[in-house]
Short mmCIF file of C-alpha atoms in Angstrom, two decimals:
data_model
loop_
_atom_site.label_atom_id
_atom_site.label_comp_id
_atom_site.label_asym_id
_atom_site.label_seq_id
_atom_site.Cartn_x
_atom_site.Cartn_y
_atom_site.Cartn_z
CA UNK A 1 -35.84 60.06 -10.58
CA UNK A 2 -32.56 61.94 -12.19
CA UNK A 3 -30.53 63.43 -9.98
CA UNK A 4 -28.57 66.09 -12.28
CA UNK A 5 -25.45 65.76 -10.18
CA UNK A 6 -24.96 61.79 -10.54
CA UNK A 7 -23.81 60.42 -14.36
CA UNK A 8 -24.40 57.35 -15.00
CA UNK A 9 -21.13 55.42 -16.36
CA UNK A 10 -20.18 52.16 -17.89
CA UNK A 11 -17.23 50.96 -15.82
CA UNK A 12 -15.44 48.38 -17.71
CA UNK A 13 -15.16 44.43 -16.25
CA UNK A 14 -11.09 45.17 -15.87
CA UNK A 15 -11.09 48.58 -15.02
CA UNK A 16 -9.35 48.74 -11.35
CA UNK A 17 -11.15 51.12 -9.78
CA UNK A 18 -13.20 50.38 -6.82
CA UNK A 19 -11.76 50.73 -2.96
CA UNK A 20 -11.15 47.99 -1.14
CA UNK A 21 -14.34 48.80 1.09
CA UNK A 22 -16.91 48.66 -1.98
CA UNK A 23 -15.49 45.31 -3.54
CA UNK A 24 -15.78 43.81 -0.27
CA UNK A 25 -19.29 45.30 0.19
CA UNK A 26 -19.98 43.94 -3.32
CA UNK A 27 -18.53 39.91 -2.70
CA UNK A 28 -19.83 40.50 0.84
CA UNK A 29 -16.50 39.97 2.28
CA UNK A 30 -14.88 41.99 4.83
CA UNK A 31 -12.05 44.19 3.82
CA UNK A 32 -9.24 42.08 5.71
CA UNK A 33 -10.53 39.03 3.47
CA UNK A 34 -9.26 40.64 0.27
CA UNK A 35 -6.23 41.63 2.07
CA UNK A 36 -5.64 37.99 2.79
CA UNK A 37 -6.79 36.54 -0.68
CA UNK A 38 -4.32 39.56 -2.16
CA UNK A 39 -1.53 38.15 0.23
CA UNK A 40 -2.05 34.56 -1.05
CA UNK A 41 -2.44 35.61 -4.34
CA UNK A 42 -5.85 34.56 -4.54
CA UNK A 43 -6.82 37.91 -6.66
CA UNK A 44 -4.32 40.67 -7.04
CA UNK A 45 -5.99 43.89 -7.27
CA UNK A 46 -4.10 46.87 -9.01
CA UNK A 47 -2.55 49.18 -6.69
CA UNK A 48 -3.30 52.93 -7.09
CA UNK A 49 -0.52 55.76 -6.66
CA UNK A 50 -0.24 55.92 -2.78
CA UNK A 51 -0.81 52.02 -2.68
CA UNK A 52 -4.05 51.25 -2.17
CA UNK A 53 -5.97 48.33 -3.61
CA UNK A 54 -8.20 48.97 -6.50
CA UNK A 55 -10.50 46.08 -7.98
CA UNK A 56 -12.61 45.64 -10.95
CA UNK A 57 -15.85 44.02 -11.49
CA UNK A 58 -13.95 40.89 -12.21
CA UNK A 59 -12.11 40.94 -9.30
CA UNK A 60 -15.14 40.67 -7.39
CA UNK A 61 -16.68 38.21 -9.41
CA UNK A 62 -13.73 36.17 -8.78
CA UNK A 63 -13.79 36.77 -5.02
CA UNK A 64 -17.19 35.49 -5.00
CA UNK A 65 -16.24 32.43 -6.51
CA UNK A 66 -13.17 32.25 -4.10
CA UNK A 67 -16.14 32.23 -1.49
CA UNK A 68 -18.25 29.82 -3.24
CA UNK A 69 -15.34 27.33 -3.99
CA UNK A 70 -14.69 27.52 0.48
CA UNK A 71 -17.82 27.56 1.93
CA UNK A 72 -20.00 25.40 -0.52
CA UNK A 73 -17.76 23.41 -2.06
CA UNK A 74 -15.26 22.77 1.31
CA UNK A 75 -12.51 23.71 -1.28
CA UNK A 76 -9.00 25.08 0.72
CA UNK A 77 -7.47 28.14 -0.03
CA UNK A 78 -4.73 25.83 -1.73
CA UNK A 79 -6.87 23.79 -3.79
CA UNK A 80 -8.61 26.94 -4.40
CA UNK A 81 -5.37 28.82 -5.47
CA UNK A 82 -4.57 25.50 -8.09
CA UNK A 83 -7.87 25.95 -9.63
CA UNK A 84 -7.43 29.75 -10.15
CA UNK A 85 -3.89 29.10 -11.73
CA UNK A 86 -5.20 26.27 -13.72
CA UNK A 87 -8.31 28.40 -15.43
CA UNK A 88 -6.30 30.98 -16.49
CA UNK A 89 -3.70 28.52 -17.83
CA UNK A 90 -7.04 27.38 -20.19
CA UNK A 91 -7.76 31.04 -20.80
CA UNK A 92 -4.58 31.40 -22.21
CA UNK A 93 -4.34 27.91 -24.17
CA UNK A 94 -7.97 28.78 -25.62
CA UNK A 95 -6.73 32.21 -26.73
CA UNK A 96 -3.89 30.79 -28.28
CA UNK A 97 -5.47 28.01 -29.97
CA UNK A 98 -7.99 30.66 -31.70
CA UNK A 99 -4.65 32.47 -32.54
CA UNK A 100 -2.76 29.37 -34.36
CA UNK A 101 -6.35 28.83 -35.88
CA UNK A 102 -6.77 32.17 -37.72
CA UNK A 103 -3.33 32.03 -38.87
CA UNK A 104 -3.76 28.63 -40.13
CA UNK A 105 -7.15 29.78 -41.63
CA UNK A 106 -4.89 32.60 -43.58
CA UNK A 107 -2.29 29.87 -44.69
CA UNK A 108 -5.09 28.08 -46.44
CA UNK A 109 -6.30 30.62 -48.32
CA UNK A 110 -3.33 32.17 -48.95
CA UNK A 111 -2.48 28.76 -50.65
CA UNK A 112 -6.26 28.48 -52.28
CA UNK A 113 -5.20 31.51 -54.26
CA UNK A 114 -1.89 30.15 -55.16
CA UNK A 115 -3.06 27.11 -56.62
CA UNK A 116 -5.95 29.08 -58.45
CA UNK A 117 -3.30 31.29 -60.23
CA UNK A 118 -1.10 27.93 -61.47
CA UNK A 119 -0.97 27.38 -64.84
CA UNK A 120 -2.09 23.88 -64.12
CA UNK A 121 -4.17 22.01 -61.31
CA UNK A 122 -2.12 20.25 -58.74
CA UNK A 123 -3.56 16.55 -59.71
CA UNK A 124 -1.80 17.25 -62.89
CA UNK A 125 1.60 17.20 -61.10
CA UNK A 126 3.32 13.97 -61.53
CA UNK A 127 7.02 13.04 -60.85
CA UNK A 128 9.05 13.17 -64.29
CA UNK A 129 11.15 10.39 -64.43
CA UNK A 130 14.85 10.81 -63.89
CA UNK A 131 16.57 10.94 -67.36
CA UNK A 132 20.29 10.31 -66.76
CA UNK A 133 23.42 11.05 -68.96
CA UNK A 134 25.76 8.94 -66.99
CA UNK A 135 27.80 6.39 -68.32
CA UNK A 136 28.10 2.73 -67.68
CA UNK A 137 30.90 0.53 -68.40
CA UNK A 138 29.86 -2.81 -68.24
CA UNK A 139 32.57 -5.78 -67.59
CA UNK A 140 31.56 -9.49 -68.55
#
């Protein structure tokens, strides 16, 4: 069944949008549960123009594993907060990494096609021996 007056959207994983109310509905949470992860800083929502919380879709994922990580796994919000802090330390580090890797990638080449335009293959290269003009004076 369409309904004419409904359009269906693609709302984007980071996109802030949803109340408070639906992304506790959604990580089947109360409401004052986010306000207390957001306090602890747990999972800061975005804040819309008269203050209000908005979450995304990854905002509830993480909630849910805020919930999983306490009741299944008898982690504390503490311990809980660590291992938020320390995945998104290995987000970054990962995105880096790929960073320094495509750049390194780039170096490579860029030296690939330097060596292809020499006049003469690196293996060739040898150290000249130093020729000196310098005079000795030699005293029996």
């Amino acid at each position: 069944m369409d309904n004419p007056g409904w359009r269906e959207t693609e709302i984007q994983i980071d996109a802030k949008v949803l109340i408070i109310s639906v992304a506790a509905q959604m990580a089947g949470m109360h409401p004052q549960t986010l306000r207390q992860y957001d306090r602890l800083g747990l999972v800061q929502p975005g804040r819309a123009a008269g203050g209000g919380r908005r979450y995304s879709l990854r905002d509830v994922q993480l909630l849910r594993e805020v919930q999983r990580l306490s009741q299944d796994e008898g982690v504390n919000l503490a311990g809980i907060k660590r291992i938020i802090d320390l995945e998104n330390l290995v987000t970054q580090l990962e995105e880096q990494v790929n960073e320094l890797r495509e750049i390194a990638q780039a170096a490579l080449q860029r030296v690939a096609e330097l060596e292809a335009m020499a006049p003469f293959p690196r293996r060739d290269l040898l150290p000249s021996p130093r020729q000196t003009t310098a005079l000795v004076v030699w005293k029996p």
